[in-house]
Every structure is written in C-alpha cells, then in structure tokens.
mmCIF file of N, CA and C in Angstrom:
data_model
loop_
_atom_site.group_PDB
_atom_site.id
_atom_site.type_symbol
_atom_site.label_atom_id
_atom_site.label_comp_id
_atom_site.label_asym_id
_atom_site.label_seq_id
_atom_site.Cartn_x
_atom_site.Cartn_y
_atom_site.Cartn_z
ATOM 1 N N MET A 28 -19.215 16.549 76.292
ATOM 2 C CA MET A 28 -19.615 18.145 75.354
ATOM 3 C C MET A 28 -19.015 18.994 74.565
ATOM 4 N N ASP A 29 -18.454 18.595 73.793
ATOM 5 C CA ASP A 29 -17.839 19.769 72.749
ATOM 6 C C ASP A 29 -18.342 21.070 73.058
ATOM 7 N N THR A 30 -17.234 21.689 73.447
ATOM 8 C CA THR A 30 -18.148 23.481 72.872
ATOM 9 C C THR A 30 -17.515 23.685 71.809
ATOM 10 N N LEU A 31 -18.299 25.630 71.016
ATOM 11 C CA LEU A 31 -17.331 25.870 69.814
ATOM 12 C C LEU A 31 -16.343 26.151 69.888
ATOM 13 N N ALA A 32 -16.104 26.749 71.061
ATOM 14 C CA ALA A 32 -14.403 27.008 71.326
ATOM 15 C C ALA A 32 -13.301 26.043 71.087
ATOM 16 N N ASP A 33 -13.870 24.323 72.173
ATOM 17 C CA ASP A 33 -13.248 23.277 71.609
ATOM 18 C C ASP A 33 -13.080 22.524 69.867
ATOM 19 N N ASN A 34 -13.499 23.362 69.142
ATOM 20 C CA ASN A 34 -13.724 22.978 67.570
ATOM 21 C C ASN A 34 -12.450 23.589 66.938
ATOM 22 N N MET A 35 -12.401 25.125 67.890
ATOM 23 C CA MET A 35 -12.142 26.206 67.071
ATOM 24 C C MET A 35 -10.627 26.112 66.937
ATOM 25 N N VAL A 36 -9.848 26.592 65.584
ATOM 26 C CA VAL A 36 -8.400 26.999 65.321
ATOM 27 C C VAL A 36 -8.001 28.261 65.185
ATOM 28 N N PRO A 37 -6.894 27.885 66.524
ATOM 29 C CA PRO A 37 -6.274 29.165 66.922
ATOM 30 C C PRO A 37 -5.539 30.066 65.721
ATOM 31 N N LYS A 38 -6.068 31.699 65.973
ATOM 32 C CA LYS A 38 -5.902 32.173 64.882
ATOM 33 C C LYS A 38 -4.270 33.054 64.986
ATOM 34 N N VAL A 39 -3.796 32.761 63.703
ATOM 35 C CA VAL A 39 -2.286 33.215 63.256
ATOM 36 C C VAL A 39 -2.161 34.203 62.682
ATOM 37 N N HIS A 40 -1.078 35.184 62.813
ATOM 38 C CA HIS A 40 -1.010 35.771 61.240
ATOM 39 C C HIS A 40 -0.596 34.803 60.624
ATOM 40 N N PRO A 41 -0.848 35.067 58.858
ATOM 41 C CA PRO A 41 -0.107 34.427 58.098
ATOM 42 C C PRO A 41 1.672 34.782 58.615
ATOM 43 N N LEU A 42 2.395 35.946 58.514
ATOM 44 C CA LEU A 42 4.088 35.917 58.619
ATOM 45 C C LEU A 42 4.077 35.463 59.833
ATOM 46 N N ASP A 43 3.390 34.638 60.723
ATOM 47 C CA ASP A 43 3.675 33.937 61.976
ATOM 48 C C ASP A 43 3.750 32.472 62.237
ATOM 49 N N ARG A 44 3.218 32.253 60.822
ATOM 50 C CA ARG A 44 2.809 31.036 60.604
ATOM 51 C C ARG A 44 3.866 29.981 59.620
ATOM 52 N N GLU A 45 4.059 29.155 60.480
ATOM 53 C CA GLU A 45 5.088 27.813 59.381
ATOM 54 C C GLU A 45 4.808 27.697 58.294
ATOM 55 N N MET A 46 5.805 27.838 57.160
ATOM 56 C CA MET A 46 5.635 27.336 55.860
ATOM 57 C C MET A 46 5.642 26.385 55.725
ATOM 58 N N PHE A 47 4.797 25.595 54.854
ATOM 59 C CA PHE A 47 4.754 24.279 54.422
ATOM 60 C C PHE A 47 4.721 24.384 52.515
ATOM 61 N N PRO A 48 5.870 23.262 51.934
ATOM 62 C CA PRO A 48 5.617 23.234 50.465
ATOM 63 C C PRO A 48 4.345 23.078 49.891
ATOM 64 N N GLU A 49 2.961 22.748 50.786
ATOM 65 C CA GLU A 49 2.160 21.908 50.300
ATOM 66 C C GLU A 49 0.757 23.221 50.757
ATOM 67 N N ASP A 50 1.430 24.229 51.174
ATOM 68 C CA ASP A 50 0.453 25.299 50.800
ATOM 69 C C ASP A 50 0.803 26.158 50.799
ATOM 70 N N PRO A 51 1.159 26.336 49.364
ATOM 71 C CA PRO A 51 1.896 27.596 48.825
ATOM 72 C C PRO A 51 0.881 29.584 49.155
ATOM 73 N N MET A 52 0.351 29.246 50.062
ATOM 74 C CA MET A 52 -0.164 30.789 50.999
ATOM 75 C C MET A 52 -0.511 31.924 49.259
ATOM 76 N N GLU A 53 -1.365 30.617 48.794
ATOM 77 C CA GLU A 53 -2.126 31.513 46.949
ATOM 78 C C GLU A 53 -3.460 32.354 47.961
ATOM 79 N N LEU A 54 -4.659 32.814 46.638
ATOM 80 C CA LEU A 54 -5.197 33.628 47.372
ATOM 81 C C LEU A 54 -6.376 32.332 47.108
ATOM 82 N N MET A 55 -7.229 32.299 47.498
ATOM 83 C CA MET A 55 -8.467 30.932 46.926
ATOM 84 C C MET A 55 -9.473 32.177 47.557
ATOM 85 N N THR A 56 -10.603 31.543 46.441
ATOM 86 C CA THR A 56 -11.829 32.206 46.354
ATOM 87 C C THR A 56 -13.290 31.730 46.271
ATOM 88 N N ASN A 57 -14.012 31.914 46.835
ATOM 89 C CA ASN A 57 -15.381 31.319 47.713
ATOM 90 C C ASN A 57 -16.262 32.014 46.714
ATOM 91 N N VAL A 58 -17.365 31.163 46.512
ATOM 92 C CA VAL A 58 -18.468 31.965 45.211
ATOM 93 C C VAL A 58 -19.277 32.430 46.263
ATOM 94 N N VAL A 59 -20.176 33.748 46.447
ATOM 95 C CA VAL A 59 -21.067 34.167 47.039
ATOM 96 C C VAL A 59 -22.084 34.377 46.404
ATOM 97 N N ASN A 60 -23.281 34.969 47.067
ATOM 98 C CA ASN A 60 -24.851 35.111 46.225
ATOM 99 C C ASN A 60 -24.340 36.455 46.335
ATOM 100 N N GLY A 61 -24.718 37.406 45.280
ATOM 101 C CA GLY A 61 -24.465 38.486 44.287
ATOM 102 C C GLY A 61 -25.302 38.530 43.085
ATOM 103 N N ASP A 62 -25.185 39.677 42.824
ATOM 104 C CA ASP A 62 -26.033 40.382 41.573
ATOM 105 C C ASP A 62 -24.270 40.583 40.977
ATOM 106 N N PRO A 63 -24.225 39.934 39.907
ATOM 107 C CA PRO A 63 -23.295 39.630 38.979
ATOM 108 C C PRO A 63 -23.315 41.517 38.850
ATOM 109 N N ALA A 64 -24.262 42.045 38.417
ATOM 110 C CA ALA A 64 -24.756 43.515 37.056
ATOM 111 C C ALA A 64 -24.035 44.298 38.049
ATOM 112 N N LEU A 65 -24.486 44.727 39.388
ATOM 113 C CA LEU A 65 -24.268 45.042 40.565
ATOM 114 C C LEU A 65 -22.353 45.299 40.284
ATOM 115 N N MET A 66 -21.888 44.344 40.388
ATOM 116 C CA MET A 66 -21.064 43.917 40.425
ATOM 117 C C MET A 66 -19.877 44.498 39.156
ATOM 118 N N LEU A 67 -20.079 44.024 38.504
ATOM 119 C CA LEU A 67 -19.337 44.325 36.665
ATOM 120 C C LEU A 67 -19.545 45.814 36.587
ATOM 121 N N ARG A 68 -20.729 46.692 37.530
ATOM 122 C CA ARG A 68 -20.792 48.028 37.453
ATOM 123 C C ARG A 68 -19.449 48.422 38.500
ATOM 124 N N CYS A 69 -19.632 48.038 39.911
ATOM 125 C CA CYS A 69 -18.758 48.875 40.818
ATOM 126 C C CYS A 69 -17.553 49.000 40.102
ATOM 127 N N MET A 70 -16.766 47.229 39.852
ATOM 128 C CA MET A 70 -15.429 47.376 39.374
ATOM 129 C C MET A 70 -15.082 48.608 38.545
ATOM 130 N N ILE A 71 -16.127 48.793 37.500
ATOM 131 C CA ILE A 71 -15.637 49.237 35.974
ATOM 132 C C ILE A 71 -15.386 51.043 36.635
ATOM 133 N N ASP A 72 -16.467 51.487 37.491
ATOM 134 C CA ASP A 72 -16.778 51.992 37.933
ATOM 135 C C ASP A 72 -15.086 52.752 39.597
ATOM 136 N N GLU A 73 -14.698 51.228 39.785
ATOM 137 C CA GLU A 73 -13.442 51.600 41.175
ATOM 138 C C GLU A 73 -12.367 52.168 39.628
ATOM 139 N N TYR A 74 -12.300 51.342 38.721
ATOM 140 C CA TYR A 74 -11.305 51.560 37.342
ATOM 141 C C TYR A 74 -11.257 52.923 37.453
ATOM 142 N N LEU A 75 -12.149 53.174 36.434
ATOM 143 C CA LEU A 75 -12.447 54.673 36.151
ATOM 144 C C LEU A 75 -12.139 55.766 36.763
ATOM 145 N N TRP A 76 -12.582 55.732 38.152
ATOM 146 C CA TRP A 76 -12.266 56.891 39.241
ATOM 147 C C TRP A 76 -10.356 56.381 39.774
ATOM 148 N N MET A 77 -9.811 55.547 39.483
ATOM 149 C CA MET A 77 -8.555 55.478 39.067
ATOM 150 C C MET A 77 -7.654 56.098 38.011
ATOM 151 N N GLY A 78 -8.668 56.233 36.875
ATOM 152 C CA GLY A 78 -7.839 56.878 35.618
ATOM 153 C C GLY A 78 -7.683 56.189 34.458
ATOM 154 N N TRP A 79 -8.600 55.082 34.921
ATOM 155 C CA TRP A 79 -7.938 53.759 33.219
ATOM 156 C C TRP A 79 -8.625 54.365 32.538
ATOM 157 N N SER A 80 -8.351 54.382 31.375
ATOM 158 C CA SER A 80 -9.170 54.124 29.924
ATOM 159 C C SER A 80 -10.055 52.966 29.651
ATOM 160 N N ARG A 81 -10.600 53.269 28.381
ATOM 161 C CA ARG A 81 -11.480 52.998 27.695
ATOM 162 C C ARG A 81 -10.867 51.005 27.795
ATOM 163 N N GLU A 82 -10.077 51.777 26.844
ATOM 164 C CA GLU A 82 -9.089 50.378 26.243
ATOM 165 C C GLU A 82 -8.401 49.303 27.136
ATOM 166 N N ASP A 83 -7.914 50.245 28.100
ATOM 167 C CA ASP A 83 -7.214 49.950 29.641
ATOM 168 C C ASP A 83 -7.892 48.748 29.890
ATOM 169 N N LEU A 84 -9.150 49.516 30.032
ATOM 170 C CA LEU A 84 -10.304 48.993 31.404
ATOM 171 C C LEU A 84 -10.367 47.114 30.588
ATOM 172 N N LEU A 85 -10.555 47.899 29.346
ATOM 173 C CA LEU A 85 -11.094 46.420 28.874
ATOM 174 C C LEU A 85 -10.275 45.230 28.213
ATOM 175 N N SER A 86 -8.996 46.004 28.221
ATOM 176 C CA SER A 86 -7.876 44.550 27.867
ATOM 177 C C SER A 86 -8.060 44.334 29.491
ATOM 178 N N LEU A 87 -8.169 44.750 30.482
ATOM 179 C CA LEU A 87 -8.387 43.806 32.105
ATOM 180 C C LEU A 87 -9.447 43.080 31.975
ATOM 181 N N PHE A 88 -10.831 43.199 31.450
ATOM 182 C CA PHE A 88 -12.326 42.265 31.357
ATOM 183 C C PHE A 88 -11.631 41.237 30.370
ATOM 184 N N ARG A 89 -10.534 41.298 29.490
ATOM 185 C CA ARG A 89 -10.193 39.959 28.485
ATOM 186 C C ARG A 89 -8.681 39.150 29.206
ATOM 187 N N ASN A 90 -8.338 39.498 29.994
ATOM 188 C CA ASN A 90 -7.393 39.095 30.293
ATOM 189 C C ASN A 90 -6.947 38.032 31.822
ATOM 190 N N ASP A 91 -6.991 36.771 31.178
ATOM 191 C CA ASP A 91 -7.399 35.572 32.820
ATOM 192 C C ASP A 91 -6.857 36.065 33.583
ATOM 193 N N GLU A 92 -5.307 36.633 33.552
ATOM 194 C CA GLU A 92 -5.186 37.396 34.907
ATOM 195 C C GLU A 92 -5.585 37.713 36.119
ATOM 196 N N PHE A 93 -7.301 37.904 35.843
ATOM 197 C CA PHE A 93 -7.771 38.831 36.206
ATOM 198 C C PHE A 93 -9.227 38.363 36.620
ATOM 199 N N PRO A 94 -8.858 36.656 37.093
ATOM 200 C CA PRO A 94 -10.280 35.922 36.904
ATOM 201 C C PRO A 94 -11.756 36.698 37.535
ATOM 202 N N VAL A 95 -12.052 37.680 38.187
ATOM 203 C CA VAL A 95 -13.369 38.188 38.618
ATOM 204 C C VAL A 95 -13.727 39.014 37.187
ATOM 205 N N LEU A 96 -13.422 39.684 36.871
ATOM 206 C CA LEU A 96 -13.288 40.490 35.299
ATOM 207 C C LEU A 96 -13.567 39.614 34.851
ATOM 208 N N LYS A 97 -12.935 38.545 34.356
ATOM 209 C CA LYS A 97 -12.503 37.757 33.123
ATOM 210 C C LYS A 97 -13.773 36.899 33.422
ATOM 211 N N GLN A 98 -14.458 36.719 34.714
ATOM 212 C CA GLN A 98 -15.928 35.920 34.490
ATOM 213 C C GLN A 98 -16.716 36.693 34.808
ATOM 214 N N LEU A 99 -16.674 37.642 34.984
ATOM 215 C CA LEU A 99 -18.069 39.320 34.791
ATOM 216 C C LEU A 99 -17.992 39.267 32.486
ATOM 217 N N TYR A 100 -16.963 39.509 32.053
ATOM 218 C CA TYR A 100 -17.036 39.570 30.944
ATOM 219 C C TYR A 100 -17.492 38.109 30.009
ATOM 220 N N ASP A 101 -17.417 36.742 30.882
ATOM 221 C CA ASP A 101 -17.439 35.649 29.903
ATOM 222 C C ASP A 101 -18.973 35.268 29.837
ATOM 223 N N HIS A 102 -19.417 36.164 31.507
ATOM 224 C CA HIS A 102 -21.018 36.321 31.837
ATOM 225 C C HIS A 102 -21.510 36.734 30.514
ATOM 226 N N PHE A 103 -21.194 38.135 31.075
ATOM 227 C CA PHE A 103 -22.409 39.672 30.245
ATOM 228 C C PHE A 103 -21.464 39.858 28.595
ATOM 229 N N GLY A 104 -20.281 38.830 28.088
ATOM 230 C CA GLY A 104 -20.060 39.265 26.822
ATOM 231 C C GLY A 104 -19.621 40.598 26.564
ATOM 232 N N GLU A 105 -18.885 40.814 25.762
ATOM 233 C CA GLU A 105 -18.136 41.869 25.429
ATOM 234 C C GLU A 105 -18.955 43.379 25.277
ATOM 235 N N ALA A 106 -20.207 42.856 24.405
ATOM 236 C CA ALA A 106 -20.993 44.532 24.120
ATOM 237 C C ALA A 106 -21.589 44.812 25.560
ATOM 238 N N ARG A 107 -21.992 43.849 26.065
ATOM 239 C CA ARG A 107 -22.158 44.235 27.236
ATOM 240 C C ARG A 107 -21.560 45.055 28.306
ATOM 241 N N VAL A 108 -20.695 44.710 28.571
ATOM 242 C CA VAL A 108 -18.810 45.270 29.120
ATOM 243 C C VAL A 108 -18.990 46.434 28.714
ATOM 244 N N MET A 109 -18.991 47.095 26.910
ATOM 245 C CA MET A 109 -18.699 47.361 26.245
ATOM 246 C C MET A 109 -19.737 49.486 26.772
ATOM 247 N N ALA A 110 -20.902 48.178 26.674
ATOM 248 C CA ALA A 110 -21.921 49.393 27.203
ATOM 249 C C ALA A 110 -21.825 50.319 28.431
ATOM 250 N N GLU A 111 -21.234 49.265 28.966
ATOM 251 C CA GLU A 111 -21.625 49.775 30.850
ATOM 252 C C GLU A 111 -19.993 50.981 31.077
ATOM 253 N N ILE A 112 -19.801 50.137 30.159
ATOM 254 C CA ILE A 112 -17.799 51.053 30.246
ATOM 255 C C ILE A 112 -18.357 52.657 29.934
ATOM 256 N N ASP A 113 -19.159 53.002 28.602
ATOM 257 C CA ASP A 113 -19.562 53.864 27.899
ATOM 258 C C ASP A 113 -20.458 54.512 28.442
ATOM 259 N N GLU A 114 -20.983 53.893 29.007
ATOM 260 C CA GLU A 114 -22.429 54.335 30.104
ATOM 261 C C GLU A 114 -22.231 55.488 31.130
ATOM 262 N N LEU A 115 -21.265 54.371 32.240
ATOM 263 C CA LEU A 115 -20.313 55.149 33.318
ATOM 264 C C LEU A 115 -19.517 55.961 33.139
ATOM 265 N N ILE A 116 -18.149 56.448 31.456
ATOM 266 C CA ILE A 116 -17.232 57.271 31.387
ATOM 267 C C ILE A 116 -18.475 58.738 30.999
ATOM 268 N N ALA A 117 -19.781 58.783 30.409
ATOM 269 C CA ALA A 117 -20.421 59.646 29.563
ATOM 270 C C ALA A 117 -21.229 59.727 31.629
ATOM 271 N N SER A 118 -21.732 59.321 32.438
ATOM 272 C CA SER A 118 -22.519 59.758 33.879
ATOM 273 C C SER A 118 -20.567 60.747 34.079
ATOM 274 N N MET A 119 -19.667 60.022 33.950
ATOM 275 C CA MET A 119 -18.576 60.771 35.100
ATOM 276 C C MET A 119 -18.578 62.513 34.627
ATOM 277 N N ALA A 120 -19.204 63.143 33.415
ATOM 278 C CA ALA A 120 -19.368 63.852 33.037
ATOM 279 C C ALA A 120 -17.801 64.337 32.577
ATOM 280 N N GLY A 121 -17.178 63.910 32.331
ATOM 281 C CA GLY A 121 -15.722 64.575 32.042
ATOM 282 C C GLY A 121 -14.634 64.755 32.869
ATOM 283 N N VAL A 122 -14.935 64.493 33.633
ATOM 284 C CA VAL A 122 -14.176 64.316 35.128
ATOM 285 C C VAL A 122 -13.565 62.928 35.164
ATOM 286 N N ARG A 123 -11.777 63.647 34.492
ATOM 287 C CA ARG A 123 -10.823 62.474 35.485
ATOM 288 C C ARG A 123 -10.244 62.740 36.709
ATOM 289 N N VAL A 124 -9.610 61.569 36.869
ATOM 290 C CA VAL A 124 -8.388 62.227 38.004
ATOM 291 C C VAL A 124 -6.915 61.080 37.651
ATOM 292 N N THR A 125 -6.206 61.902 37.292
ATOM 293 C CA THR A 125 -5.269 61.749 37.499
ATOM 294 C C THR A 125 -3.641 61.602 38.376
ATOM 295 N N ALA A 126 -2.773 60.712 38.203
ATOM 296 C CA ALA A 126 -2.003 61.239 39.815
ATOM 297 C C ALA A 126 -0.372 61.818 38.654
ATOM 298 N N VAL A 127 -0.354 62.724 39.473
ATOM 299 C CA VAL A 127 1.310 63.248 39.154
ATOM 300 C C VAL A 127 2.266 63.121 40.118
ATOM 301 N N VAL A 128 3.203 62.456 39.940
ATOM 302 C CA VAL A 128 4.454 62.384 40.847
ATOM 303 C C VAL A 128 5.466 63.297 40.562
ATOM 304 N N ASP A 129 5.497 64.470 41.517
ATOM 305 C CA ASP A 129 6.724 65.292 40.880
ATOM 306 C C ASP A 129 7.349 65.578 42.289
ATOM 307 N N GLU A 130 8.917 65.464 42.057
ATOM 308 C CA GLU A 130 9.852 65.062 43.218
ATOM 309 C C GLU A 130 10.272 66.431 44.005
ATOM 310 N N THR A 131 10.218 67.466 42.941
ATOM 311 C CA THR A 131 10.728 68.535 43.450
ATOM 312 C C THR A 131 9.573 69.386 44.169
ATOM 313 N N PRO A 132 9.392 70.127 45.482
ATOM 314 C CA PRO A 132 8.118 70.210 45.904
ATOM 315 C C PRO A 132 8.688 71.703 45.666
ATOM 316 N N ASP A 133 7.396 72.236 45.704
ATOM 317 C CA ASP A 133 6.485 74.425 45.286
ATOM 318 C C ASP A 133 7.335 74.309 46.655
ATOM 319 N N PRO A 134 8.858 75.308 46.483
ATOM 320 C CA PRO A 134 9.413 75.706 47.849
ATOM 321 C C PRO A 134 8.836 76.711 48.698
ATOM 322 N N ASP A 135 7.123 77.294 48.230
ATOM 323 C CA ASP A 135 6.459 78.204 48.746
ATOM 324 C C ASP A 135 5.598 77.961 49.495
ATOM 325 N N LEU A 136 5.350 76.374 49.451
ATOM 326 C CA LEU A 136 4.067 75.922 50.053
ATOM 327 C C LEU A 136 4.814 74.730 51.161
ATOM 328 N N ILE A 137 6.436 74.859 51.527
ATOM 329 C CA ILE A 137 6.966 73.996 52.495
ATOM 330 C C ILE A 137 7.385 75.366 53.745
ATOM 331 N N GLU A 138 6.639 74.733 54.989
ATOM 332 C CA GLU A 138 6.703 75.597 56.255
ATOM 333 C C GLU A 138 7.700 75.129 56.826
ATOM 334 N N ALA A 139 9.106 76.245 57.495
ATOM 335 C CA ALA A 139 9.888 75.810 58.035
ATOM 336 C C ALA A 139 10.279 74.852 58.835
ATOM 337 N N ASP A 140 9.377 74.461 60.217
ATOM 338 C CA ASP A 140 9.299 73.232 60.269
ATOM 339 C C ASP A 140 9.017 71.699 59.794
ATOM 340 N N ASP A 141 8.984 71.694 58.434
ATOM 341 C CA ASP A 141 7.939 70.385 57.553
ATOM 342 C C ASP A 141 9.346 69.609 57.168
ATOM 343 N N ASP A 142 8.445 68.694 58.157
ATOM 344 C CA ASP A 142 9.871 67.050 57.706
ATOM 345 C C ASP A 142 9.569 66.361 56.390
ATOM 346 N N MET A 143 8.563 66.822 55.584
ATOM 347 C CA MET A 143 8.713 66.176 54.555
ATOM 348 C C MET A 143 8.170 64.545 55.093
ATOM 349 N N GLY A 144 7.658 64.554 55.717
ATOM 350 C CA GLY A 144 6.966 63.437 55.882
ATOM 351 C C GLY A 144 5.373 63.394 55.196
ATOM 352 N N LEU A 145 4.731 64.452 54.814
ATOM 353 C CA LEU A 145 3.600 64.110 53.759
ATOM 354 C C LEU A 145 3.776 64.605 52.979
ATOM 355 N N ILE A 146 3.064 64.140 51.767
ATOM 356 C CA ILE A 146 2.770 64.496 50.533
ATOM 357 C C ILE A 146 2.046 65.653 50.175
ATOM 358 N N GLN A 147 2.669 66.173 49.356
ATOM 359 C CA GLN A 147 1.895 67.958 49.383
ATOM 360 C C GLN A 147 0.774 67.515 47.840
ATOM 361 N N LEU A 148 0.045 67.598 47.710
ATOM 362 C CA LEU A 148 -0.981 67.349 46.763
ATOM 363 C C LEU A 148 -1.676 68.984 46.369
ATOM 364 N N SER A 149 -1.566 69.193 45.123
ATOM 365 C CA SER A 149 -2.695 70.427 44.868
ATOM 366 C C SER A 149 -3.620 70.171 43.465
ATOM 367 N N LEU A 150 -4.316 70.764 43.418
ATOM 368 C CA LEU A 150 -5.278 70.432 41.975
ATOM 369 C C LEU A 150 -4.454 71.894 41.407
ATOM 370 N N ARG A 151 -4.915 71.768 39.890
ATOM 371 C CA ARG A 151 -4.840 72.330 38.851
ATOM 372 C C ARG A 151 -5.620 72.107 38.020
ATOM 373 N N ARG A 152 -6.281 73.251 37.087
ATOM 374 C CA ARG A 152 -7.040 73.321 35.977
ATOM 375 C C ARG A 152 -6.340 73.290 34.854
ATOM 376 N N ARG A 153 -6.905 72.414 33.734
ATOM 377 C CA ARG A 153 -6.513 72.255 32.850
ATOM 378 C C ARG A 153 -7.035 71.737 31.497
ATOM 379 N N GLU A 154 -6.869 73.098 30.184
ATOM 380 C CA GLU A 154 -7.613 72.959 29.103
ATOM 381 C C GLU A 154 -7.376 71.750 28.402
ATOM 382 N N HIS A 155 -8.692 71.244 28.225
ATOM 383 C CA HIS A 155 -8.817 69.827 27.516
ATOM 384 C C HIS A 155 -9.471 69.607 26.202
ATOM 385 N N SER A 156 -8.954 69.335 24.815
ATOM 386 C CA SER A 156 -9.174 69.702 23.461
ATOM 387 C C SER A 156 -11.685 70.268 23.563
ATOM 388 N N GLU A 157 -11.821 69.045 24.436
ATOM 389 C CA GLU A 157 -13.332 69.745 24.443
ATOM 390 C C GLU A 157 -14.028 70.479 25.532
ATOM 391 N N GLY A 158 -13.427 70.576 26.462
ATOM 392 C CA GLY A 158 -13.643 71.436 26.702
ATOM 393 C C GLY A 158 -12.801 72.070 28.345
ATOM 394 N N LEU A 159 -12.955 72.796 29.077
ATOM 395 C CA LEU A 159 -11.996 73.003 30.707
ATOM 396 C C LEU A 159 -12.436 71.620 31.503
ATOM 397 N N LEU A 160 -11.032 71.294 31.930
ATOM 398 C CA LEU A 160 -11.508 70.071 33.140
ATOM 399 C C LEU A 160 -11.172 71.047 34.673
ATOM 400 N N SER A 161 -12.163 70.475 35.641
ATOM 401 C CA SER A 161 -11.224 70.272 36.474
ATOM 402 C C SER A 161 -10.317 68.962 37.159
#
C-alpha cells in the first residue's frame, strides 16, 4: 500500500531546479473562495497607503497587465470602484504617506561609529492648501 509520502514530490527551490523551455516559470493563479468586495477594499487600501493617487489607482484597475485588479473592475464596474476609492480616501482623513529619498544624510543625526548601513528616517510636517498635514 502506498503511503502519502510515496506520492509526494521533493520540494526544490526554484533557483535550484532545472529550467525547461516548456516550463517558463510564469506565475499561475487559482480561483479561491472569498469576498470580492473585501478584496476590492483591501487592494484599494493597500495602494492608497503606498501613496497612489485616485487617478493613478483607477488606471491600474483599467490595465490588463494587473489581472486581479482588472477582474475586480470588470466585476464591480467603474462606478463602484471609483466610489470605493473615494470612500477610502475620505476615511483616511487627509493622511498621506510619501517617501522621498535624500542621498545626503543630516550630519547632526549621524553618530561617530555609524557605518551608514541603516536608512535614516525622519518625519516632517508640511503645509497643505487645505490645512496642516502630519
């Protein structure tokens, strides 16, 4: 009688396995059970926290090269996707996170034994046309 272990394929890291022309190592997707409305909300939330604008985010949903977003767009329609984007933007109460890379560190913040192996982070307040942002 075969055991479960007899039917298992050994786990091999993709970088260690042999490549074949008929196996292009493309990402493959499978359908899973879930709530598409929750997925839509989570995807929008993720991109908004990364600093994407409403227009840029909507362009991703229209783009065939982002199949999950495109499927959500086709399933719910543009009006619903735009409404979800607007609702989540409003719920963020004006908080936007952006990253700016400054290759010249502040010399006052560098310790003598610092090897510059870490990234220096700082927070700044800035004025916005609609009020103060943090």
